[in-house]
């Protein structure tokens, strides 16, 4: 009897992509249809390595009216997630799209904390 091979999608190892972009970051799109646009990050999907950015990658959704659910019909514009590799963080102090570096600070008590810093000017990208 032939050995049962599980379908491909079940076989795939779950690789969590390191997403350095966080929610509410301002990012610039560097590739794709919306190249050059900047916007605020609304959502981060670490499993798929995708981010949802305000006003970027808009798609038109055609919706049917559903009076029971108070849904109006028509064409609505919604953002769709784009790959993290296509965006760069915008530094709040030098206003450039930059790659980020990590800086380890030692906080009182011997603990260390990693902060994201701008590679161009060294300003911290994390808000407290
Ligand atoms: Zn900077």
Short mmCIF file of C-alpha atoms and ligand atoms in Angstrom, two decimals:
data_model
loop_
_atom_site.label_atom_id
_atom_site.label_comp_id
_atom_site.label_asym_id
_atom_site.label_seq_id
_atom_site.Cartn_x
_atom_site.Cartn_y
_atom_site.Cartn_z
CA UNK A 1 0.00 0.00 0.00
CA UNK A 2 1.21 3.44 -0.89
CA UNK A 3 2.22 5.72 1.91
CA UNK A 4 -0.09 8.61 2.45
CA UNK A 5 1.63 11.90 1.83
CA UNK A 6 0.10 14.85 3.62
CA UNK A 7 -0.98 17.73 1.43
CA UNK A 8 1.68 20.37 0.88
CA UNK A 9 0.05 23.08 2.92
CA UNK A 10 0.09 20.87 6.02
CA UNK A 11 3.69 20.00 5.47
CA UNK A 12 4.94 23.55 5.40
CA UNK A 13 6.89 24.59 8.46
CA UNK A 14 5.57 27.73 10.11
CA UNK A 15 8.26 30.31 9.69
CA UNK A 16 7.74 33.47 11.61
CA UNK A 17 9.22 36.33 9.68
CA UNK A 18 10.96 38.92 11.78
CA UNK A 19 8.92 42.03 11.33
CA UNK A 20 10.65 45.10 12.66
CA UNK A 21 7.79 47.36 11.70
CA UNK A 22 5.32 48.03 14.46
CA UNK A 23 1.80 49.34 14.59
CA UNK A 24 1.53 53.15 14.32
CA UNK A 25 4.93 53.47 12.66
CA UNK A 26 5.15 55.80 9.70
CA UNK A 27 6.48 53.90 6.73
CA UNK A 28 7.35 54.63 3.13
CA UNK A 29 6.52 52.22 0.34
CA UNK A 30 9.62 51.53 -1.75
CA UNK A 31 8.31 49.02 -4.26
CA UNK A 32 5.15 48.08 -6.05
CA UNK A 33 2.14 49.99 -7.27
CA UNK A 34 2.15 52.50 -4.43
CA UNK A 35 5.86 53.21 -4.44
CA UNK A 36 6.68 56.56 -2.88
CA UNK A 37 3.61 56.76 -0.67
CA UNK A 38 3.88 57.14 3.05
CA UNK A 39 1.38 56.16 5.67
CA UNK A 40 0.74 54.94 9.16
CA UNK A 41 0.83 51.23 9.90
CA UNK A 42 -2.60 50.01 10.91
CA UNK A 43 -1.90 46.33 11.37
CA UNK A 44 1.05 43.95 11.33
CA UNK A 45 0.78 40.30 10.34
CA UNK A 46 3.99 38.68 11.56
CA UNK A 47 3.01 35.27 10.29
CA UNK A 48 2.58 36.38 6.71
CA UNK A 49 5.14 39.17 6.94
CA UNK A 50 2.65 41.74 5.79
CA UNK A 51 1.57 45.14 6.94
CA UNK A 52 -1.56 47.19 6.43
CA UNK A 53 -0.82 50.83 5.75
CA UNK A 54 -3.29 53.68 5.83
CA UNK A 55 -4.10 54.86 2.31
CA UNK A 56 -1.75 52.43 0.61
CA UNK A 57 -2.64 49.58 -1.72
CA UNK A 58 -6.27 50.53 -1.93
CA UNK A 59 -8.62 48.02 -3.44
CA UNK A 60 -12.24 48.55 -4.35
CA UNK A 61 -14.63 46.24 -2.60
CA UNK A 62 -18.00 45.77 -4.17
CA UNK A 63 -20.48 45.11 -1.42
CA UNK A 64 -24.08 44.08 -1.61
CA UNK A 65 -26.49 45.88 0.66
CA UNK A 66 -27.63 43.86 3.65
CA UNK A 67 -30.33 45.74 5.56
CA UNK A 68 -30.34 43.28 8.45
CA UNK A 69 -26.68 43.94 9.19
CA UNK A 70 -26.94 47.65 8.37
CA UNK A 71 -24.53 47.21 5.48
CA UNK A 72 -24.89 49.64 2.67
CA UNK A 73 -24.11 48.43 -0.79
CA UNK A 74 -21.77 50.00 -3.25
CA UNK A 75 -18.09 50.28 -3.89
CA UNK A 76 -15.90 50.88 -0.90
CA UNK A 77 -12.16 51.44 -0.87
CA UNK A 78 -10.16 49.39 1.58
CA UNK A 79 -6.49 48.96 2.26
CA UNK A 80 -4.90 45.62 1.53
CA UNK A 81 -1.79 44.27 3.22
CA UNK A 82 1.57 44.56 1.51
CA UNK A 83 4.84 42.77 2.15
CA UNK A 84 7.14 44.21 4.84
CA UNK A 85 10.09 44.02 2.50
CA UNK A 86 8.47 46.69 0.39
CA UNK A 87 8.40 49.30 3.11
CA UNK A 88 10.95 51.30 5.05
CA UNK A 89 10.41 53.12 8.30
CA UNK A 90 10.41 56.91 8.15
CA UNK A 91 12.62 58.46 10.79
CA UNK A 92 10.70 61.03 12.86
CA UNK A 93 13.74 63.26 13.33
CA UNK A 94 15.43 63.31 9.91
CA UNK A 95 12.27 62.50 7.88
CA UNK A 96 14.01 60.02 5.64
CA UNK A 97 13.05 56.49 4.81
CA UNK A 98 15.77 54.56 6.57
CA UNK A 99 16.82 51.10 7.54
CA UNK A 100 16.84 50.56 11.25
CA UNK A 101 19.54 49.45 13.58
CA UNK A 102 19.11 48.05 17.04
CA UNK A 103 20.65 49.55 20.08
CA UNK A 104 20.91 47.81 23.40
CA UNK A 105 20.52 50.03 26.43
CA UNK A 106 21.18 49.00 29.96
CA UNK A 107 18.37 50.09 32.20
CA UNK A 108 18.75 50.45 35.97
CA UNK A 109 18.77 47.07 37.64
CA UNK A 110 21.04 45.39 35.11
CA UNK A 111 18.30 44.78 32.59
CA UNK A 112 18.90 45.52 28.96
CA UNK A 113 16.44 46.91 26.50
CA UNK A 114 16.58 46.90 22.75
CA UNK A 115 15.50 50.00 20.99
CA UNK A 116 15.15 50.59 17.29
CA UNK A 117 17.31 53.43 16.06
CA UNK A 118 17.69 55.30 12.79
CA UNK A 119 20.75 54.26 10.84
CA UNK A 120 21.27 57.72 9.43
CA UNK A 121 21.01 59.99 12.44
CA UNK A 122 20.85 57.59 15.38
CA UNK A 123 17.54 58.88 16.73
CA UNK A 124 15.36 56.37 18.47
CA UNK A 125 12.36 55.15 16.53
CA UNK A 126 10.46 53.82 19.51
CA UNK A 127 8.04 55.90 21.45
CA UNK A 128 7.84 55.33 25.15
ZN1 LIG B 1 16.99 59.68 11.28
#
